[in-house]
PDB file of C-alpha atoms in Angstrom:
ATOM      1  CA  MET A   1      59.107 123.057 106.869  1.00 95.00           C
ATOM      2  CA  ASN A   2      59.387 126.596 109.348  1.00 96.00           C
ATOM      3  CA  LYS A   3      62.230 129.154 109.577  1.00 96.00           C
ATOM      4  CA  LYS A   4      62.666 127.318 113.540  1.00 96.00           C
ATOM      5  CA  ALA A   5      63.283 123.376 112.625  1.00 97.00           C
ATOM      6  CA  LEU A   6      65.204 124.565 109.073  1.00 98.00           C
ATOM      7  CA  ARG A   7      67.779 126.441 110.966  1.00 96.00           C
ATOM      8  CA  THR A   8      68.612 122.784 113.559  1.00 97.00           C
ATOM      9  CA  LEU A   9      68.185 120.839 110.602  1.00 98.00           C
ATOM     10  CA  TYR A  10      70.691 123.435 108.426  1.00 97.00           C
ATOM     11  CA  LYS A  11      73.669 123.414 111.270  1.00 96.00           C
ATOM     12  CA  GLN A  12      73.386 119.944 112.168  1.00 97.00           C
ATOM     13  CA  LYS A  13      73.814 119.539 107.733  1.00 97.00           C
ATOM     14  CA  ARG A  14      76.863 121.960 107.523  1.00 97.00           C
ATOM     15  CA  ALA A  15      78.594 120.323 111.478  1.00 96.00           C
ATOM     16  CA  THR A  16      78.962 116.459 109.572  1.00 96.00           C
ATOM     17  CA  ILE A  17      80.936 118.559 107.023  1.00 97.00           C
ATOM     18  CA  SER A  18      84.396 118.206 107.342  1.00 96.00           C
ATOM     19  CA  ALA A  19      87.011 120.859 107.411  1.00 94.00           C
ATOM     20  CA  GLU A  20      88.412 119.748 104.153  1.00 96.00           C
ATOM     21  CA  GLN A  21      85.110 119.095 102.426  1.00 97.00           C
ATOM     22  CA  GLN A  22      84.213 122.548 103.186  1.00 97.00           C
ATOM     23  CA  ALA A  23      87.599 124.096 101.755  1.00 97.00           C
ATOM     24  CA  LEU A  24      86.972 122.231  98.439  1.00 98.00           C
ATOM     25  CA  LEU A  25      83.218 122.657  98.517  1.00 98.00           C
ATOM     26  CA  SER A  26      83.659 126.288  99.133  1.00 98.00           C
ATOM     27  CA  GLN A  27      86.280 126.832  95.995  1.00 98.00           C
ATOM     28  CA  GLN A  28      84.225 124.972  93.353  1.00 98.00           C
ATOM     29  CA  ILE A  29      81.427 127.305  94.892  1.00 98.00           C
ATOM     30  CA  ALA A  30      83.434 130.390  93.888  1.00 98.00           C
ATOM     31  CA  GLN A  31      83.690 128.679  90.515  1.00 98.00           C
ATOM     32  CA  GLN A  32      80.713 128.716  90.229  1.00 98.00           C
ATOM     33  CA  THR A  33      79.452 132.383  90.873  1.00 98.00           C
ATOM     34  CA  LEU A  34      81.524 132.921  87.368  1.00 98.00           C
ATOM     35  CA  ARG A  35      78.654 131.542  85.782  1.00 97.00           C
ATOM     36  CA  LEU A  36      76.451 134.645  86.756  1.00 98.00           C
ATOM     37  CA  PRO A  37      76.058 137.162  84.951  1.00 97.00           C
ATOM     38  CA  ILE A  38      77.853 140.426  87.489  1.00 98.00           C
ATOM     39  CA  TRP A  39      80.641 140.879  85.719  1.00 97.00           C
ATOM     40  CA  ASP A  40      80.392 144.146  84.117  1.00 98.00           C
ATOM     41  CA  LYS A  41      79.308 144.632  88.198  1.00 98.00           C
ATOM     42  CA  GLN A  42      82.512 147.094  90.472  1.00 98.00           C
ATOM     43  CA  ILE A  43      81.066 146.636  93.789  1.00 98.00           C
ATOM     44  CA  PHE A  44      80.359 144.010  95.159  1.00 98.00           C
ATOM     45  CA  HIS A  45      79.615 142.919  99.050  1.00 98.00           C
ATOM     46  CA  SER A  46      81.220 139.530 100.490  1.00 98.00           C
ATOM     47  CA  PHE A  47      80.730 138.139 103.983  1.00 95.00           C
ATOM     48  CA  LEU A  48      83.635 136.665 105.550  1.00 94.00           C
ATOM     49  CA  SER A  49      82.322 133.673 106.973  1.00 93.00           C
ATOM     50  CA  ILE A  50      82.349 132.758 110.375  1.00 89.00           C
ATOM     51  CA  THR A  51      84.502 129.530 110.459  1.00 83.00           C
ATOM     52  CA  SER A  52      83.084 128.519 113.776  1.00 84.00           C
ATOM     53  CA  PHE A  53      79.664 128.145 112.139  1.00 90.00           C
ATOM     54  CA  GLY A  54      80.458 126.346 108.632  1.00 93.00           C
ATOM     55  CA  GLU A  55      79.806 129.025 106.557  1.00 95.00           C
ATOM     56  CA  VAL A  56      80.887 128.758 103.282  1.00 97.00           C
ATOM     57  CA  ASP A  57      84.510 130.089 102.890  1.00 97.00           C
ATOM     58  CA  THR A  58      83.973 133.224 100.906  1.00 97.00           C
ATOM     59  CA  SER A  59      87.668 133.942 101.494  1.00 96.00           C
ATOM     60  CA  TYR A  60      87.821 131.705  97.995  1.00 98.00           C
ATOM     61  CA  LEU A  61      85.376 134.054  96.667  1.00 98.00           C
ATOM     62  CA  ILE A  62      87.521 136.861  97.568  1.00 98.00           C
ATOM     63  CA  ARG A  63      90.483 136.303  96.071  1.00 97.00           C
ATOM     64  CA  LEU A  64      88.392 136.232  92.199  1.00 98.00           C
ATOM     65  CA  LEU A  65      86.697 139.333  93.211  1.00 98.00           C
ATOM     66  CA  GLN A  66      89.933 141.346  93.901  1.00 97.00           C
ATOM     67  CA  GLU A  67      92.449 138.730  90.314  1.00 97.00           C
ATOM     68  CA  ARG A  68      89.166 140.179  88.216  1.00 97.00           C
ATOM     69  CA  GLY A  69      89.675 143.961  89.558  1.00 97.00           C
ATOM     70  CA  LYS A  70      86.957 144.419  91.186  1.00 98.00           C
ATOM     71  CA  THR A  71      85.720 146.831  94.976  1.00 98.00           C
ATOM     72  CA  LEU A  72      85.305 144.404  97.394  1.00 98.00           C
ATOM     73  CA  VAL A  73      82.880 145.591 100.168  1.00 98.00           C
ATOM     74  CA  VAL A  74      82.754 143.821 103.670  1.00 97.00           C
ATOM     75  CA  SER A  75      80.387 145.114 107.061  1.00 95.00           C
ATOM     76  CA  ARG A  76      80.384 145.805 110.218  1.00 92.00           C
ATOM     77  CA  THR A  77      77.699 144.738 112.796  1.00 87.00           C
ATOM     78  CA  LEU A  78      76.123 146.426 115.159  1.00 88.00           C
ATOM     79  CA  MET A  79      74.261 144.376 117.635  1.00 82.00           C
ATOM     80  CA  GLU A  80      71.812 147.761 119.517  1.00 85.00           C
ATOM     81  CA  THR A  81      70.324 148.723 115.885  1.00 90.00           C
ATOM     82  CA  VAL A  82      70.472 145.645 113.931  1.00 83.00           C
ATOM     83  CA  ARG A  83      71.865 147.543 111.584  1.00 90.00           C
ATOM     84  CA  MET A  84      75.420 146.801 109.303  1.00 93.00           C
ATOM     85  CA  GLU A  85      78.511 149.681 108.418  1.00 96.00           C
ATOM     86  CA  HIS A  86      79.982 148.944 105.018  1.00 97.00           C
ATOM     87  CA  PHE A  87      83.805 149.740 104.595  1.00 97.00           C
ATOM     88  CA  LEU A  88      86.359 148.801 101.354  1.00 97.00           C
ATOM     89  CA  TYR A  89      87.861 145.590 102.296  1.00 96.00           C
ATOM     90  CA  ASP A  90      91.213 146.650 104.115  1.00 95.00           C
ATOM     91  CA  PRO A  91      93.044 142.707 105.165  1.00 91.00           C
ATOM     92  CA  ALA A  92      94.766 144.808 107.872  1.00 90.00           C
ATOM     93  CA  GLN A  93      91.390 146.015 108.778  1.00 91.00           C
ATOM     94  CA  ILE A  94      89.841 143.014 109.930  1.00 90.00           C
ATOM     95  CA  ASP A  95      89.672 141.603 113.731  1.00 82.00           C
ATOM     96  CA  ALA A  96      88.599 138.519 113.679  1.00 72.00           C
ATOM     97  CA  ASN A  97      88.262 137.521 117.390  1.00 68.00           C
ATOM     98  CA  ASN A  98      85.049 140.041 118.256  1.00 69.00           C
ATOM     99  CA  LYS A  99      83.445 138.900 121.211  1.00 69.00           C
ATOM    100  CA  TRP A 100      80.437 137.465 118.058  1.00 69.00           C
ATOM    101  CA  HIS A 101      82.835 135.720 116.751  1.00 76.00           C
ATOM    102  CA  ILE A 102      82.304 137.533 113.717  1.00 81.00           C
ATOM    103  CA  PRO A 103      85.053 138.596 111.398  1.00 90.00           C
ATOM    104  CA  GLU A 104      84.280 142.402 110.958  1.00 91.00           C
ATOM    105  CA  PRO A 105      86.151 145.490 109.587  1.00 92.00           C
ATOM    106  CA  GLN A 106      86.924 147.465 112.719  1.00 89.00           C
ATOM    107  CA  GLY A 107      87.272 150.844 110.051  1.00 88.00           C
ATOM    108  CA  GLY A 108      88.352 151.977 107.519  1.00 93.00           C
ATOM    109  CA  ILE A 109      86.784 153.946 104.372  1.00 96.00           C
ATOM    110  CA  PRO A 110      82.685 153.727 104.945  1.00 97.00           C
ATOM    111  CA  ILE A 111      80.866 152.174 101.969  1.00 97.00           C
ATOM    112  CA  LYS A 112      77.203 153.320 101.025  1.00 97.00           C
ATOM    113  CA  SER A 113      74.944 150.535 101.185  1.00 97.00           C
ATOM    114  CA  GLU A 114      73.134 151.852  97.547  1.00 97.00           C
ATOM    115  CA  GLU A 115      76.867 151.736  95.976  1.00 98.00           C
ATOM    116  CA  ILE A 116      77.020 148.579  95.972  1.00 98.00           C
ATOM    117  CA  GLU A 117      75.863 146.629  92.983  1.00 98.00           C
ATOM    118  CA  VAL A 118      76.083 142.701  93.932  1.00 98.00           C
ATOM    119  CA  VAL A 119      75.860 140.853  97.811  1.00 98.00           C
ATOM    120  CA  PHE A 120      76.615 137.270  98.554  1.00 98.00           C
ATOM    121  CA  VAL A 121      74.773 136.825 101.642  1.00 96.00           C
ATOM    122  CA  PRO A 122      75.256 134.210 103.948  1.00 95.00           C
ATOM    123  CA  LEU A 123      72.205 131.886 104.778  1.00 96.00           C
ATOM    124  CA  LEU A 124      71.976 128.002 106.125  1.00 97.00           C
ATOM    125  CA  ALA A 125      68.489 127.778 103.808  1.00 97.00           C
ATOM    126  CA  TYR A 126      67.198 128.335 100.967  1.00 98.00           C
ATOM    127  CA  ASP A 127      64.048 127.554  99.076  1.00 98.00           C
ATOM    128  CA  THR A 128      63.227 126.905  95.139  1.00 97.00           C
ATOM    129  CA  LYS A 129      61.125 131.034  95.498  1.00 96.00           C
ATOM    130  CA  GLY A 130      64.626 132.571  96.688  1.00 97.00           C
ATOM    131  CA  ASN A 131      63.485 133.329 100.418  1.00 97.00           C
ATOM    132  CA  ARG A 132      65.936 132.579 102.230  1.00 96.00           C
ATOM    133  CA  VAL A 133      66.548 131.179 106.273  1.00 96.00           C
ATOM    134  CA  GLY A 134      69.411 133.291 107.645  1.00 92.00           C
ATOM    135  CA  TYR A 135      70.640 132.784 111.856  1.00 88.00           C
ATOM    136  CA  GLY A 136      67.164 135.183 112.926  1.00 80.00           C
ATOM    137  CA  LYS A 137      67.924 138.353 113.894  1.00 83.00           C
ATOM    138  CA  GLY A 138      67.099 140.521 110.154  1.00 85.00           C
ATOM    139  CA  PHE A 139      70.814 141.683 109.635  1.00 91.00           C
ATOM    140  CA  TYR A 140      70.691 141.282 106.010  1.00 93.00           C
ATOM    141  CA  ASP A 141      67.248 142.240 105.459  1.00 91.00           C
ATOM    142  CA  ASN A 142      68.049 145.389 106.923  1.00 93.00           C
ATOM    143  CA  PHE A 143      70.835 145.559 105.046  1.00 96.00           C
ATOM    144  CA  LEU A 144      69.123 144.571 101.586  1.00 96.00           C
ATOM    145  CA  GLU A 145      65.954 146.576 102.300  1.00 95.00           C
ATOM    146  CA  GLU A 146      68.856 149.977 102.005  1.00 96.00           C
ATOM    147  CA  CYS A 147      70.149 148.985  98.479  1.00 97.00           C
ATOM    148  CA  LYS A 148      69.019 149.833  95.420  1.00 97.00           C
ATOM    149  CA  ALA A 149      66.179 147.876  94.264  1.00 95.00           C
ATOM    150  CA  ASP A 150      68.607 146.316  91.548  1.00 97.00           C
ATOM    151  CA  THR A 151      71.748 145.567  93.880  1.00 98.00           C
ATOM    152  CA  LEU A 152      71.639 141.418  93.119  1.00 98.00           C
ATOM    153  CA  LYS A 153      71.139 139.671  95.433  1.00 98.00           C
ATOM    154  CA  ILE A 154      73.359 135.716  95.910  1.00 98.00           C
ATOM    155  CA  GLY A 155      73.166 132.811  98.133  1.00 98.00           C
ATOM    156  CA  LEU A 156      75.924 131.181  98.493  1.00 98.00           C
ATOM    157  CA  SER A 157      75.306 127.134  99.626  1.00 98.00           C
ATOM    158  CA  PHE A 158      76.288 124.172 100.110  1.00 98.00           C
ATOM    159  CA  PHE A 159      72.884 122.810  99.815  1.00 98.00           C
ATOM    160  CA  PRO A 160      70.379 122.100  97.351  1.00 97.00           C
ATOM    161  CA  ALA A 161      66.730 124.786  98.479  1.00 97.00           C
ATOM    162  CA  GLU A 162      63.800 123.205  99.496  1.00 97.00           C
ATOM    163  CA  PRO A 163      60.637 123.456  98.260  1.00 97.00           C
ATOM    164  CA  LEU A 164      58.687 125.777 100.538  1.00 96.00           C
ATOM    165  CA  ILE A 165      59.716 127.824 103.597  1.00 97.00           C
ATOM    166  CA  GLU A 166      56.495 127.460 105.720  1.00 95.00           C
ATOM    167  CA  ASP A 167      56.707 131.117 107.445  1.00 93.00           C
ATOM    168  CA  VAL A 168      57.965 133.972 105.084  1.00 93.00           C
ATOM    169  CA  ARG A 169      57.450 137.576 106.511  1.00 89.00           C
ATOM    170  CA  GLU A 170      56.348 140.096 104.185  1.00 85.00           C
ATOM    171  CA  GLY A 171      59.539 141.830 105.038  1.00 80.00           C
ATOM    172  CA  ASP A 172      61.504 139.090 104.186  1.00 89.00           C
ATOM    173  CA  ILE A 173      64.095 139.614 101.094  1.00 92.00           C
ATOM    174  CA  PRO A 174      64.489 136.464  98.368  1.00 96.00           C
ATOM    175  CA  LEU A 175      67.826 136.628  96.700  1.00 98.00           C
ATOM    176  CA  ASP A 176      67.812 136.460  92.893  1.00 98.00           C
ATOM    177  CA  TYR A 177      70.908 133.691  92.697  1.00 98.00           C
ATOM    178  CA  VAL A 178      71.742 130.834  94.798  1.00 98.00           C
ATOM    179  CA  VAL A 179      75.073 129.585  93.913  1.00 98.00           C
ATOM    180  CA  THR A 180      75.914 126.157  95.206  1.00 98.00           C
ATOM    181  CA  PRO A 181      79.280 123.499  94.669  1.00 98.00           C
ATOM    182  CA  GLU A 182      77.188 122.139  91.566  1.00 97.00           C
ATOM    183  CA  ASP A 183      75.147 124.567  90.190  1.00 97.00           C
ATOM    184  CA  VAL A 184      73.790 128.024  89.843  1.00 98.00           C
ATOM    185  CA  PHE A 185      69.825 129.134  91.435  1.00 97.00           C
ATOM    186  CA  LYS A 186      67.569 132.299  89.074  1.00 97.00           C
ATOM    187  CA  PHE A 187      64.708 133.263  90.761  1.00 96.00           C
TER     188      PHE A 187
END
């Protein structure tokens, strides 16, 4: 399937998950991250979930990272340049009501992409080779391109992999892992 068809399909699939089920599955995903070989790293980036889009709720993962003393980084999108800027996580700086309904920091202590060791990446779908389908704007591909080559890229998904994303582009950056409620997949 191509990216456009997968976007439509997985938006529909996410819409069928109740809020209670979404919370349970998100908790299971956070617990599955304990199986990843990442816990010797210190600087982690997580997306802040857009609840109206039915994304994996990263609040459970964020709590787990904080409990383990990890440095947490979150981003603000720069729509004009299709880039992201990153800040140390400070709940007091988060605005969940921007015009795109994306929870984002409004400021704080900036962090460079090159400093981040692990990135938890939002996605709609992914395939068995670690290719992902996001919302199609390229923010995460641009961000991941700025990271060091050994930065671990980890997708979070409620669903299993698709066999193949047909229209993967050269600039698309594959994931190293995907975590689902049932398992961890390494690519």
